[in-house]
Amino acid sequence: MGTFIIAEAGANHDKKFEQALLLIDAAVESGCDACKFQTYSSDTLYSKNAPDFAGYKNINKLIESLELPREWQKDLKNYCDSKGIEFMSTPFDEKAVEELVDLGVKRMKIAGFEAADLRFVEMVASTGLPIIMSAGIGFPWNAWHLYVDVFQRYGNHLTVLHCNNAYPTPPEDVFLNTITQLKMYGVDSIGFSDHTLSPFTPALAVTLGAEVVEKHFTLSRSLSGPDHTFALEPQELKQMVDHIRHAENCLGYKKGFSKSEENFKKAMRSVVAKKQIKKGEIFTKDNLTTKRPYLEGNVPALAWKHKLNCMADRDYDIDDFIK
């Protein structure tokens, strides 16, 4: 199976149902495997005493303007089902977890910020569903044994995504080599949640072993709302999928000639006569050299040294192949 590609719609529906459907359509047309939304509420995500931060003022009011209407979820899942793409949504509270389980989702996603909350992680794990968890800001590497105990208890198939929770993430802060380190934590599979502006970065992650890729997308970066500006537009999302599939095709290990090289084998070198050589004469560095092409029955260039000090079995003209 190829890389599992999640098109992260997030809050880019702008609370417009038709726009949410168009996002699903764009994910389908781009060749993604899943289209993911986010299920949260302003009264359960932030404390009412939350201060302004990261340029956001009155964060609770902002979240209220972005939250996915819960009554949409069933219709969005049914629409995804009809389009042949998996519906996903990241839960951010207990009710969201219950609602998504009741909808029959195939897997759960734990966001990077929530990954640092073992209480919430255990609640999601208790569903027994496969879990995709972003290893973002505050990820508890030093307390990982506690998480292992939870996932083993509930038998979750666990995928951990390398993630940087800056929106957008500058290239120098991506640290893609971290993906290879995730393998040391005994997880079932690894991946990458990408917040860069590039449609190419996820393909680089795939070459390092990422099996799951998640990327924010939007219908247009010119739309209002905090998540549009760092998301890919539909044509870029398609480019991203194409880059990933190309990267997959480039992976593997080479042994011998590849199928595409068969017609080019003759471009290798053979041992040839550097000057006229008489039968019975000894082959030396002065009368043997190597030149293209290589033909069946010729002495290959690799064996040039082995022919030195051997006796010519016939006369050779300049450039004759040594048989």
mmCIF file of N, CA and C in Angstrom, residues 19 42 46 58 76 98 124 200 216 228 258 289:
data_model
loop_
_atom_site.group_PDB
_atom_site.id
_atom_site.type_symbol
_atom_site.label_atom_id
_atom_site.label_comp_id
_atom_site.label_asym_id
_atom_site.label_seq_id
_atom_site.Cartn_x
_atom_site.Cartn_y
_atom_site.Cartn_z
ATOM 1 N N GLN A 19 -19.182 24.926 1.053
ATOM 2 C CA GLN A 19 -17.729 25.050 0.961
ATOM 3 C C GLN A 19 -17.050 23.793 1.490
ATOM 4 N N SER A 42 -15.798 26.024 21.284
ATOM 5 C CA SER A 42 -15.113 27.100 22.000
ATOM 6 C C SER A 42 -15.197 26.921 23.507
ATOM 7 N N TYR A 46 -10.698 26.101 24.938
ATOM 8 C CA TYR A 46 -9.920 27.084 25.684
ATOM 9 C C TYR A 46 -10.667 27.512 26.947
ATOM 10 N N ASN A 58 -8.890 37.493 21.713
ATOM 11 C CA ASN A 58 -10.174 36.875 22.046
ATOM 12 C C ASN A 58 -10.286 35.510 21.371
ATOM 13 N N LEU A 76 -21.365 15.023 6.066
ATOM 14 C CA LEU A 76 -20.030 15.070 5.462
ATOM 15 C C LEU A 76 -19.464 13.675 5.279
ATOM 16 N N GLU A 98 -16.994 10.579 21.118
ATOM 17 C CA GLU A 98 -18.195 9.727 21.083
ATOM 18 C C GLU A 98 -18.937 9.872 19.758
ATOM 19 N N VAL A 124 -9.055 8.952 23.990
ATOM 20 C CA VAL A 124 -9.143 8.610 22.566
ATOM 21 C C VAL A 124 -8.725 7.159 22.352
ATOM 22 N N PHE A 200 6.121 20.189 -2.021
ATOM 23 C CA PHE A 200 7.191 19.221 -2.270
ATOM 24 C C PHE A 200 7.720 18.573 -0.996
ATOM 25 N N HIS A 216 -2.570 20.645 5.285
ATOM 26 C CA HIS A 216 -3.695 21.573 5.222
ATOM 27 C C HIS A 216 -3.911 22.050 3.790
ATOM 28 N N HIS A 228 -6.314 29.654 6.212
ATOM 29 C CA HIS A 228 -6.223 29.647 4.751
ATOM 30 C C HIS A 228 -4.829 30.014 4.255
ATOM 31 N N SER A 258 18.458 -2.861 -14.114
ATOM 32 C CA SER A 258 17.022 -2.597 -14.072
ATOM 33 C C SER A 258 16.447 -2.865 -15.457
ATOM 34 N N THR A 289 43.631 -1.840 -24.295
ATOM 35 C CA THR A 289 42.921 -0.741 -23.643
ATOM 36 C C THR A 289 41.443 -1.129 -23.528
#
